[in-house]
Every structure is written in C-alpha cells, then in structure tokens.
XYZ file of N, CA and C in Angstrom:
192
model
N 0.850 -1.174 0.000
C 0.000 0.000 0.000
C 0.893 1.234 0.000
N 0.831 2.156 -0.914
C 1.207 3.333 -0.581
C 0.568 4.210 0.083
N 1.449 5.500 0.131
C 0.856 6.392 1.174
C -0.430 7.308 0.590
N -0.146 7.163 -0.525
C -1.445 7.526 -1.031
C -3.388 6.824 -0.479
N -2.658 5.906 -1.246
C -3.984 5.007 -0.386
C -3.943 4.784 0.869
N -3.359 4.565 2.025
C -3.635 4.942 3.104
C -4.728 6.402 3.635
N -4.371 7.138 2.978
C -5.358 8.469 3.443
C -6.887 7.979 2.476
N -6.738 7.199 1.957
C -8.789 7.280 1.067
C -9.404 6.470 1.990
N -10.475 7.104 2.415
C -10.937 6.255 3.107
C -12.180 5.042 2.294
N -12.470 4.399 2.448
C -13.027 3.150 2.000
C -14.675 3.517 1.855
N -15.001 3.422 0.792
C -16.842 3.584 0.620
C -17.321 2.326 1.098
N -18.279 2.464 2.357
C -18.970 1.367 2.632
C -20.467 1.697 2.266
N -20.894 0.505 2.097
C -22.755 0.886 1.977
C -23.265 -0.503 2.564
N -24.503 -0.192 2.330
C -24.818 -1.054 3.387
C -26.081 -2.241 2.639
N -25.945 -3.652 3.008
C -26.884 -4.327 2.217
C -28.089 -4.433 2.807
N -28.917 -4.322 1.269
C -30.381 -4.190 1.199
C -31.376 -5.291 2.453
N -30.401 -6.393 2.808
C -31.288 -7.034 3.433
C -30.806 -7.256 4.841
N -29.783 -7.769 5.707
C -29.163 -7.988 6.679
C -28.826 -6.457 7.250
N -28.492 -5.134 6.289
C -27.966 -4.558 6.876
C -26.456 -4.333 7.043
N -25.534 -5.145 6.994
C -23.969 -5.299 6.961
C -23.787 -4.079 6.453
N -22.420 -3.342 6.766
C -21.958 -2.647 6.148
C -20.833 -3.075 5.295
N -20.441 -3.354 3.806
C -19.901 -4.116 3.132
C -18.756 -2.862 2.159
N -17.814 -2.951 2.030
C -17.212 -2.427 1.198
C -17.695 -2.192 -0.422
N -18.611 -1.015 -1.161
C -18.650 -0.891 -2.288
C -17.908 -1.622 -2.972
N -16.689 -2.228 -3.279
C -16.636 -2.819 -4.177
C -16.439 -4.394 -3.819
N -16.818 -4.433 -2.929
C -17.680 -6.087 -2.586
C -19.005 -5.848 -2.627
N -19.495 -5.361 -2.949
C -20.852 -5.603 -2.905
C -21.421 -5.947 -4.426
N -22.254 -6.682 -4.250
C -23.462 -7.054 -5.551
C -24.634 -6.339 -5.660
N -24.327 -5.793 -6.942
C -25.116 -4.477 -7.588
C -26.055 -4.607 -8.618
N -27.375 -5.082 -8.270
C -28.018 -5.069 -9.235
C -28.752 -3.802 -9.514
N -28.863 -3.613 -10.630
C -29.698 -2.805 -11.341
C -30.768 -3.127 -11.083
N -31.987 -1.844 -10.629
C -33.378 -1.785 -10.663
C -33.746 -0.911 -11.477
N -35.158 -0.986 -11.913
C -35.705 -0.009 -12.717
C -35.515 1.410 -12.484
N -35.188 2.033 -11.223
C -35.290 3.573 -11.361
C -34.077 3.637 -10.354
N -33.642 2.417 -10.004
C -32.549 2.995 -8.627
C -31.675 1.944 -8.629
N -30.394 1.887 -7.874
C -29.150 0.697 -7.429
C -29.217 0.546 -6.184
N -29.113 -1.058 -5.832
C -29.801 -1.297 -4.498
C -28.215 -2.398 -4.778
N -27.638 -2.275 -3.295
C -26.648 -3.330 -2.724
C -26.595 -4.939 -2.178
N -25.873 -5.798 -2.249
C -25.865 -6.635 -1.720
C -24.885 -7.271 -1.184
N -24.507 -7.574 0.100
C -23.260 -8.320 0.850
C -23.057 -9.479 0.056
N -23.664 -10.140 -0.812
C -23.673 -11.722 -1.493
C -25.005 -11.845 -1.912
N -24.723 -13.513 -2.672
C -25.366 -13.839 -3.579
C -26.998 -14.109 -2.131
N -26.455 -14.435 -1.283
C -27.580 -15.013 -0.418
C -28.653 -14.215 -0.222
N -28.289 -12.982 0.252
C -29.049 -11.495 0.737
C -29.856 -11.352 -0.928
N -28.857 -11.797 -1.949
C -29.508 -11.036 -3.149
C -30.856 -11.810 -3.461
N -30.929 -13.320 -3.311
C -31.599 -14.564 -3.061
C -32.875 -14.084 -2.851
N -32.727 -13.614 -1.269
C -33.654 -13.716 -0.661
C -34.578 -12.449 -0.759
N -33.741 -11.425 -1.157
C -34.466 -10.162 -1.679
C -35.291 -10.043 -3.066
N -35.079 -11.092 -4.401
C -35.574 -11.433 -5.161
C -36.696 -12.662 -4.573
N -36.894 -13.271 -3.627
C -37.799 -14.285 -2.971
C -38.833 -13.147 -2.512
N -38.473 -12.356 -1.605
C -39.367 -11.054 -1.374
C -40.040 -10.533 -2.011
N -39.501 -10.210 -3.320
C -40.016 -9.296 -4.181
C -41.133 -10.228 -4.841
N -40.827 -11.186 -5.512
C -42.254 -12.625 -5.732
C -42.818 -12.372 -4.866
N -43.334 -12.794 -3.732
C -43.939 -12.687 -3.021
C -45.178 -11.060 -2.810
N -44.029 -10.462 -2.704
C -45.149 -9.128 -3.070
C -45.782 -8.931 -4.075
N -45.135 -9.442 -5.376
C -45.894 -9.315 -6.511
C -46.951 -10.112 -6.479
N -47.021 -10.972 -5.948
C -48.146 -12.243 -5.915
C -49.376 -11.792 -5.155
N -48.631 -11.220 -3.862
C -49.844 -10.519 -3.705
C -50.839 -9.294 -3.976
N -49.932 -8.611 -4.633
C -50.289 -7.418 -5.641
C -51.678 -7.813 -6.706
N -50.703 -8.772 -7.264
C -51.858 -9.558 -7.738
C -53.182 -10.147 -7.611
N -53.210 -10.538 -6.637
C -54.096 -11.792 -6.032
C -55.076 -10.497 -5.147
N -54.648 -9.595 -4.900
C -55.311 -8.282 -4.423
C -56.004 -7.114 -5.340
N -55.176 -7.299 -6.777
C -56.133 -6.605 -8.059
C -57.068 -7.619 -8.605
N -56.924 -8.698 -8.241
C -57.881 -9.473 -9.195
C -59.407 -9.488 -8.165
C-alpha cells in the first residue's frame, strides 16, 4: 500500500437485506428499474428477489 492510499478512506454501503456494512466494491449491484440497491452476497440477493415474488403475488391476487 502506498501512502497515497492509506489516506482514502473506503466507501462502505450497506446491504439491502441484513444490513452489513460491506465495502462498495464487494458488494453485488443489481440494477433496478429507477434505482441501485446493494448486496453483501449472492444469499441477501436470493432472498431479496424471494421477497419481491412474493409481493408481486400478492399485488396480484389483491387486483384481481
């Protein structure tokens, strides 16, 4: 490491589902329709796409 990089400090953000605070460039970045939402891993990303079914289903099952 140089001394350069020593002074940057590190972008953390934080994942969409657990919460973790994960280093930006560890994190898994999917693209959404109007916004970028984070993920610590494939697992968090999993289960946040399991979520999202789920709401849609009932979205559904609530317009019909």
């Amino acid at each position: 490491m140089t001394a350069i990089d020593s002074h940057i400090e590190e972008v953390r953000i934080t994942c969409e589902i657990c919460m973790k605070e994960v280093p930006l460039h560890e994190a898994t970045i999917p693209e959404v329709v109007d916004y970028i939402i984070h993920f610590c891993g494939l697992e968090c990303f999993e289960e946040w796409k399991s979520q999202q079914s789920e709401v849609e289903t009932l979205e559904r099952k609530s317009a019909s």
